[in-house]
Tab-separated table of C-alpha atoms in Angstrom:
chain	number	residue	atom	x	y	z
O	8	UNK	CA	4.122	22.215	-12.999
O	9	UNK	CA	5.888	24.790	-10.839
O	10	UNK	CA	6.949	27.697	-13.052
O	11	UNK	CA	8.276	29.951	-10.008
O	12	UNK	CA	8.858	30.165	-6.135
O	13	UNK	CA	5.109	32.210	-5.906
O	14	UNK	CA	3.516	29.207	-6.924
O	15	UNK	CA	4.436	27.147	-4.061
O	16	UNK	CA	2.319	27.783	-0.762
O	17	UNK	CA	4.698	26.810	1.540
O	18	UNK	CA	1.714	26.907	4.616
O	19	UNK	CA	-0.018	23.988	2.491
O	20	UNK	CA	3.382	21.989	2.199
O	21	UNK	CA	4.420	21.950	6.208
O	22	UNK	CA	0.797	21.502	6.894
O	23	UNK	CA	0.349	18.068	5.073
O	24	UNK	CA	4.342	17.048	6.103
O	25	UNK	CA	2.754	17.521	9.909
O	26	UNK	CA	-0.375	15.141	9.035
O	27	UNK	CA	2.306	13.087	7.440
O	28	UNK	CA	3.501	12.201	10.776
O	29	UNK	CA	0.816	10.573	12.337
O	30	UNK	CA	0.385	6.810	11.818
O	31	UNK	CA	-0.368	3.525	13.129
O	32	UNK	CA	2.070	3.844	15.344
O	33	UNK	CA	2.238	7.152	16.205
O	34	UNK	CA	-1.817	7.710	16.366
O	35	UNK	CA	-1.362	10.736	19.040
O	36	UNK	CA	1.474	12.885	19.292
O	37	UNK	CA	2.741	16.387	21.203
O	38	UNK	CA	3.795	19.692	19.150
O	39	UNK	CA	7.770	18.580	20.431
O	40	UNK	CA	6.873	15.426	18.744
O	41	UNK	CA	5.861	16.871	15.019
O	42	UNK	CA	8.634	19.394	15.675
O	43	UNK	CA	11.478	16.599	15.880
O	44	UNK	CA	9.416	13.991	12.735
O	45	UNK	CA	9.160	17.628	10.589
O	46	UNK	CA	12.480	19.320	11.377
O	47	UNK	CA	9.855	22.107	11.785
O	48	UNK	CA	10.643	24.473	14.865
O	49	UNK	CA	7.824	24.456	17.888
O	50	UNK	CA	6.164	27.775	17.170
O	51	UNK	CA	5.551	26.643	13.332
O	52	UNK	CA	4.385	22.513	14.284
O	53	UNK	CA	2.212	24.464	16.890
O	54	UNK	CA	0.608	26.736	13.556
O	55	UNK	CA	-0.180	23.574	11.806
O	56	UNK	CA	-1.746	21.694	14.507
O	57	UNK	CA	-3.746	24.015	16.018
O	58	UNK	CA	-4.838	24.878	12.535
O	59	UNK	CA	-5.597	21.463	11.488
O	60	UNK	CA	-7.411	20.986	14.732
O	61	UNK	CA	-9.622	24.418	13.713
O	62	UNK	CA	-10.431	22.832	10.664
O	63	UNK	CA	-11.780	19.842	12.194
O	64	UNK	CA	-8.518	17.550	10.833
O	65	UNK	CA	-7.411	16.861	14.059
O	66	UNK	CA	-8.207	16.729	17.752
O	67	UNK	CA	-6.829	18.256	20.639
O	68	UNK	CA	-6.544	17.435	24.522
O	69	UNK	CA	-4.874	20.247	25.677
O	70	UNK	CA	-1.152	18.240	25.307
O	71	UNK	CA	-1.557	15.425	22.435
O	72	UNK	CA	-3.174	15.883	18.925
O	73	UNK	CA	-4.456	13.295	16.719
O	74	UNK	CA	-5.893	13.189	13.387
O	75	UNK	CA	-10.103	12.943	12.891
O	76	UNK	CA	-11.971	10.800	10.608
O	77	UNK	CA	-12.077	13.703	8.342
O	78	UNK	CA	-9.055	13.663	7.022
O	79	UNK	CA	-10.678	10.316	5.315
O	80	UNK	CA	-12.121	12.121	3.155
O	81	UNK	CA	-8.948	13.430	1.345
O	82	UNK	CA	-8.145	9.779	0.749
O	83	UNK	CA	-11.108	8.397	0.025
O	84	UNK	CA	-11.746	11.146	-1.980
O	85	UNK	CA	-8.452	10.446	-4.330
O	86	UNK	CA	-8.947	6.731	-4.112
O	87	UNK	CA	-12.672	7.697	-5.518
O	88	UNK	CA	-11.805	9.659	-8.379
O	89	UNK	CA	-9.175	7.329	-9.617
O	90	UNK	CA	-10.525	5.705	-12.790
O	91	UNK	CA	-8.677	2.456	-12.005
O	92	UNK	CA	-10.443	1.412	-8.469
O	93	UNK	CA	-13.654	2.002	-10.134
O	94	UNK	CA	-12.909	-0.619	-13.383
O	95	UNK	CA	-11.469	-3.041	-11.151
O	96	UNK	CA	-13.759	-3.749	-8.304
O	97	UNK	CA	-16.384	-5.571	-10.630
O	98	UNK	CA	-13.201	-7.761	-11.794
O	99	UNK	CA	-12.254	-8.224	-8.207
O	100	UNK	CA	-16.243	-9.059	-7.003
O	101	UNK	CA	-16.266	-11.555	-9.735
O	102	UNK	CA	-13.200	-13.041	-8.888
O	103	UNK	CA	-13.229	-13.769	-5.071
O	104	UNK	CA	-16.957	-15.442	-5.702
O	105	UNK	CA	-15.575	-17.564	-8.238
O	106	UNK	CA	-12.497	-18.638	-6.311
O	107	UNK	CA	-14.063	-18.239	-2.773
O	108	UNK	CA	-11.076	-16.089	-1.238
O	109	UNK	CA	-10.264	-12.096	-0.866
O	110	UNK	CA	-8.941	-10.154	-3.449
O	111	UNK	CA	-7.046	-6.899	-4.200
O	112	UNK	CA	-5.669	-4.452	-6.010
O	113	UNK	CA	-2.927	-2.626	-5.072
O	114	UNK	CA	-0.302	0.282	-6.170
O	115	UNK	CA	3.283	1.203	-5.016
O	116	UNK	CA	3.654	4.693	-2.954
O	117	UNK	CA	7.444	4.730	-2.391
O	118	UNK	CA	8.092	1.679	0.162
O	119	UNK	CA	4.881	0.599	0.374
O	120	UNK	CA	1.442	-0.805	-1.461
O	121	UNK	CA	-1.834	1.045	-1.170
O	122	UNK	CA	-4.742	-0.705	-1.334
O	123	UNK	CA	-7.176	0.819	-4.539
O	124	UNK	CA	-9.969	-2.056	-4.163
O	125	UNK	CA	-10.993	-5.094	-2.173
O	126	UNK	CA	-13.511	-8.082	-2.902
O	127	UNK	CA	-13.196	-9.941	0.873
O	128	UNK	CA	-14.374	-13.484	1.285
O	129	UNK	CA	-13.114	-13.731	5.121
O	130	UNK	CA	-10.851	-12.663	7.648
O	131	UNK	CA	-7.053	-14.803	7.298
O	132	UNK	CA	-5.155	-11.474	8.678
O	133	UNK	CA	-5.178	-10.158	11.716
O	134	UNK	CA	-5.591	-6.522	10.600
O	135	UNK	CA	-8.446	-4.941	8.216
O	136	UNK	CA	-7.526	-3.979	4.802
O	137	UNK	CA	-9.692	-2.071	2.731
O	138	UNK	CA	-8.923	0.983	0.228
O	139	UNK	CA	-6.332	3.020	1.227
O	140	UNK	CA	-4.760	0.412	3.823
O	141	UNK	CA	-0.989	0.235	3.195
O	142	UNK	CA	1.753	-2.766	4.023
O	143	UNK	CA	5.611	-2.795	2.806
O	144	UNK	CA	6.042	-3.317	-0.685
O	145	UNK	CA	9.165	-5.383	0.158
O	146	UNK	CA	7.565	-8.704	2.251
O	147	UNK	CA	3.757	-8.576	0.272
O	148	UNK	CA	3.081	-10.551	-3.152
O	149	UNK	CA	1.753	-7.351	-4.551
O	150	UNK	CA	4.712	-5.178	-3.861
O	151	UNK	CA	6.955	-7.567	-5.281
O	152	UNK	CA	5.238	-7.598	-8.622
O	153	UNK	CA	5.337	-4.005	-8.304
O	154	UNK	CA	8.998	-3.505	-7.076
O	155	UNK	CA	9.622	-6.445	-10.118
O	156	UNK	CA	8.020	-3.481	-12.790
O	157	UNK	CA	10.654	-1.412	-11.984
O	158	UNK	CA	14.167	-1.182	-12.945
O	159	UNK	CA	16.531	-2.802	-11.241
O	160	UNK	CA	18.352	0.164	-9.893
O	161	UNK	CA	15.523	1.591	-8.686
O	162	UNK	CA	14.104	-1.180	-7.131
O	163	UNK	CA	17.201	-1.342	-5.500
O	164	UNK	CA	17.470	2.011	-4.270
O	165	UNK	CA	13.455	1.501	-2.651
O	166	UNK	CA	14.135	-1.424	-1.137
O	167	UNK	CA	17.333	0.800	0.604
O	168	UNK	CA	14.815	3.084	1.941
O	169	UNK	CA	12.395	0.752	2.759
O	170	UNK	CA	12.590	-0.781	6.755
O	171	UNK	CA	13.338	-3.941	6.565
O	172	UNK	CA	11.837	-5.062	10.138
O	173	UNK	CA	10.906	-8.523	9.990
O	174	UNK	CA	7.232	-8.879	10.239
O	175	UNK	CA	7.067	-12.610	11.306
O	176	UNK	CA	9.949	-15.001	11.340
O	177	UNK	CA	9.497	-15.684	8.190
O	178	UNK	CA	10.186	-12.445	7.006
O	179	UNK	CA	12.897	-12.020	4.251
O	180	UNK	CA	14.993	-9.283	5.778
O	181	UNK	CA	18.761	-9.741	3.818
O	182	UNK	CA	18.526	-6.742	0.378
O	183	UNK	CA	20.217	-9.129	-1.894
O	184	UNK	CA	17.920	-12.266	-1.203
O	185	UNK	CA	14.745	-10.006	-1.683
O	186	UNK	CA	15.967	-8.191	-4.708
O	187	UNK	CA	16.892	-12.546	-5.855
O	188	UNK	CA	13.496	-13.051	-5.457
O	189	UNK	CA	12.057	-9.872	-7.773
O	190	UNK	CA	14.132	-10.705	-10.103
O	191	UNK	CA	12.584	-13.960	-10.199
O	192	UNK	CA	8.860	-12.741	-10.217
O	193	UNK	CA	10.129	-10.375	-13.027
O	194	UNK	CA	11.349	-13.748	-14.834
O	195	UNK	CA	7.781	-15.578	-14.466
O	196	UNK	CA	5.377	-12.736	-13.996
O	197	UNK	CA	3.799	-13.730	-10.387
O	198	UNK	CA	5.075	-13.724	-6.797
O	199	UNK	CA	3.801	-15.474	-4.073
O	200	UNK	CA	4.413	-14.985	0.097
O	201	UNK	CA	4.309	-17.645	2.541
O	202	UNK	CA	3.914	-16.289	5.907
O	203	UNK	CA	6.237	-13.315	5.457
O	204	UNK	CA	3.869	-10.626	6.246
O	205	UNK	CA	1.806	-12.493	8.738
O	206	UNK	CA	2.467	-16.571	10.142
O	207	UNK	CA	-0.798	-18.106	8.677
O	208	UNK	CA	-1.157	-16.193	5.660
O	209	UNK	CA	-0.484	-16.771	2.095
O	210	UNK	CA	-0.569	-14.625	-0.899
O	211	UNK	CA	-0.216	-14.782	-4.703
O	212	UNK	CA	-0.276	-11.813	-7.270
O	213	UNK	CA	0.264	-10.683	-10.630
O	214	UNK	CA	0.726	-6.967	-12.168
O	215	UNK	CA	-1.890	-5.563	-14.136
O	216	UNK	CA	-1.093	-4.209	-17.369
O	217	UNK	CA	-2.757	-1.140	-19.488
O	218	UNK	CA	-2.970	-1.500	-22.788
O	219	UNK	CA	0.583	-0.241	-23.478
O	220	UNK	CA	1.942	-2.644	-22.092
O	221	UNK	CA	2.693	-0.742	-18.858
O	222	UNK	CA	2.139	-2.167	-15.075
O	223	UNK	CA	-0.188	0.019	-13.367
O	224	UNK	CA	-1.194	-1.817	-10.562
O	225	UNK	CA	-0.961	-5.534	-9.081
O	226	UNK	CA	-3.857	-8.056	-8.162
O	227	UNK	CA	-3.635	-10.804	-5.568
O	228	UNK	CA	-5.612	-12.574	-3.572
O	229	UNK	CA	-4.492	-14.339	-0.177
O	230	UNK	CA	-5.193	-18.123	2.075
O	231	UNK	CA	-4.981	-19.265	4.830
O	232	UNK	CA	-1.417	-21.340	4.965
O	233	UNK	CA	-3.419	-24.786	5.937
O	234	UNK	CA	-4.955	-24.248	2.102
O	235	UNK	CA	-2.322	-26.762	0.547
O	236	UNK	CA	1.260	-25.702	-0.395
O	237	UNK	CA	2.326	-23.153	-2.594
O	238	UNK	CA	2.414	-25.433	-5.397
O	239	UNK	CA	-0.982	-26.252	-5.444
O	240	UNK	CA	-1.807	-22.765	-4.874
O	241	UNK	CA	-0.365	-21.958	-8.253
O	242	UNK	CA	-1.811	-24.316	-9.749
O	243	UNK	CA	-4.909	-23.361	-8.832
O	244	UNK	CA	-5.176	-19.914	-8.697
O	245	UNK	CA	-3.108	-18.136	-11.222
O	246	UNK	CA	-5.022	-19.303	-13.996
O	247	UNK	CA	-7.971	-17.184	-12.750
O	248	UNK	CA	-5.968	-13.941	-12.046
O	249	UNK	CA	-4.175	-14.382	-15.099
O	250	UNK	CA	-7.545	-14.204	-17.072
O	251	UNK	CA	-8.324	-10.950	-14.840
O	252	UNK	CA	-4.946	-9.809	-15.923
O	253	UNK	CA	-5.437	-10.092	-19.708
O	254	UNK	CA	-9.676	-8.569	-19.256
O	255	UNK	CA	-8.404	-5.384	-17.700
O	256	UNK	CA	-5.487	-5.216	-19.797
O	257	UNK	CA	-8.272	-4.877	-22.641
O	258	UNK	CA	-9.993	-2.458	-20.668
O	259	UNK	CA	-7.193	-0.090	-19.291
């Protein structure tokens, strides 16, 4: 906890707002570019970059920077030392053999889910998740159990921040009928997607529980949408991530 101003290394703070910045889609971008994402003025983006670029964080071609595979390791190291990927994975191993499909385990950060740990059976999206891979909490099964965990004014207020950019048509993109649907998932304790993240994929999750009671995380695990309706899904499936839910909530 911050006790005074000294404590704060401001250099530290602008330097990890400027890797902030860089993305999917914004893999390579200029020193005007950080400057105008940062509110940062040239001179002080240009610090940051060229330092991160010193330090091996990022490369530089003489106009555009963009981040190295070492910054991986920060993530991968935090990912590593967090107690909870390492008790889930054998959980999630077991589980996709059993059911034959990929499973996950995911957290909220803000607007969106971070993947902790992955069990994959095979490829029904057209990206690769893994650890640390992150999709909106509002349109995935696993953000809506995790969105449903919260209060309702505060899921609210992150699903005002959150962009609500249709990802297929499918896509739920009105605030009331998505905060409709949490409450529902917080009413029955799962949430399923059909095709809102991605046409040809379904999902179904459920939030995993410490031992207090609390929802730490959420587990799904995802089909292809020629796998039977949602109905059958449920029927199905959620008896085997239920009895997931209730060994790790022994566990955690």
């Amino acid at each position: 906890m911050l006790n005074k101003p000294t404590d704060h290394i401001g250099s530290l703070a602008k330097a990890l707002k400027v890797m902030e910045c860089f993305g999917a889609d914004t893999p390579r971008l200029a020193i005007t570019d950080v400057a105008a994402r940062t509110g940062f003025d040239r001179a002080t983006a240009r610090r940051c970059l060229l330092t991160l670029h010193h330090e091996g964080y990022a490369e530089y071609d003489g106009k555009f920077f963009s981040l190295t595979p070492r910054v991986l390791r920060l993530g991968m190291g935090a990912l590593a030392s967090m107690p909870l990927a390492q008790v889930v994975q054998p959980w999630l191993d077991q589980l996709s053999d059993q059911i034959g499909q990929s499973c996950s385990v995911a957290i909220l950060d803000e607007t969106e889910i971070v993947y902790l740990a992955r069990a994959a059976q095979r490829r029904v999206m057209s990206i690769g998740l893994m650890p640390g891979s992150r999709l909106p909490a509002h349109c995935t099964s696993m953000g809506r159990v995790l969105l449903a965990a919260l209060p309702e004014p505060e899921a609210r207020a992150t699903l005002d921040a959150s962009d609500l950019t249709p990802r297929s048509p499918r896509s739920l993109t009105d605030p009331e009928e998505i905060l409709g649907v949490i409450a529902q998932v917080r009413t029955q304790g799962y949430a399923t997607i059909d095709q809102e993240v991605e046409l040809g994929l379904r999902s179904l999750a459920v939030p995993i529980y410490d031992a207090r009671g609390r929802v730490v995380a959420a587990l799904n695990t995802g089909f292809a949408a020629l796998h039977g309706d949602m109905a059958a899904i449920i029927r199905e499936y959620l008896p085997a991530l239920q009895k997931v839910q209730s060994g790790l909530r022994r566990m955690l």
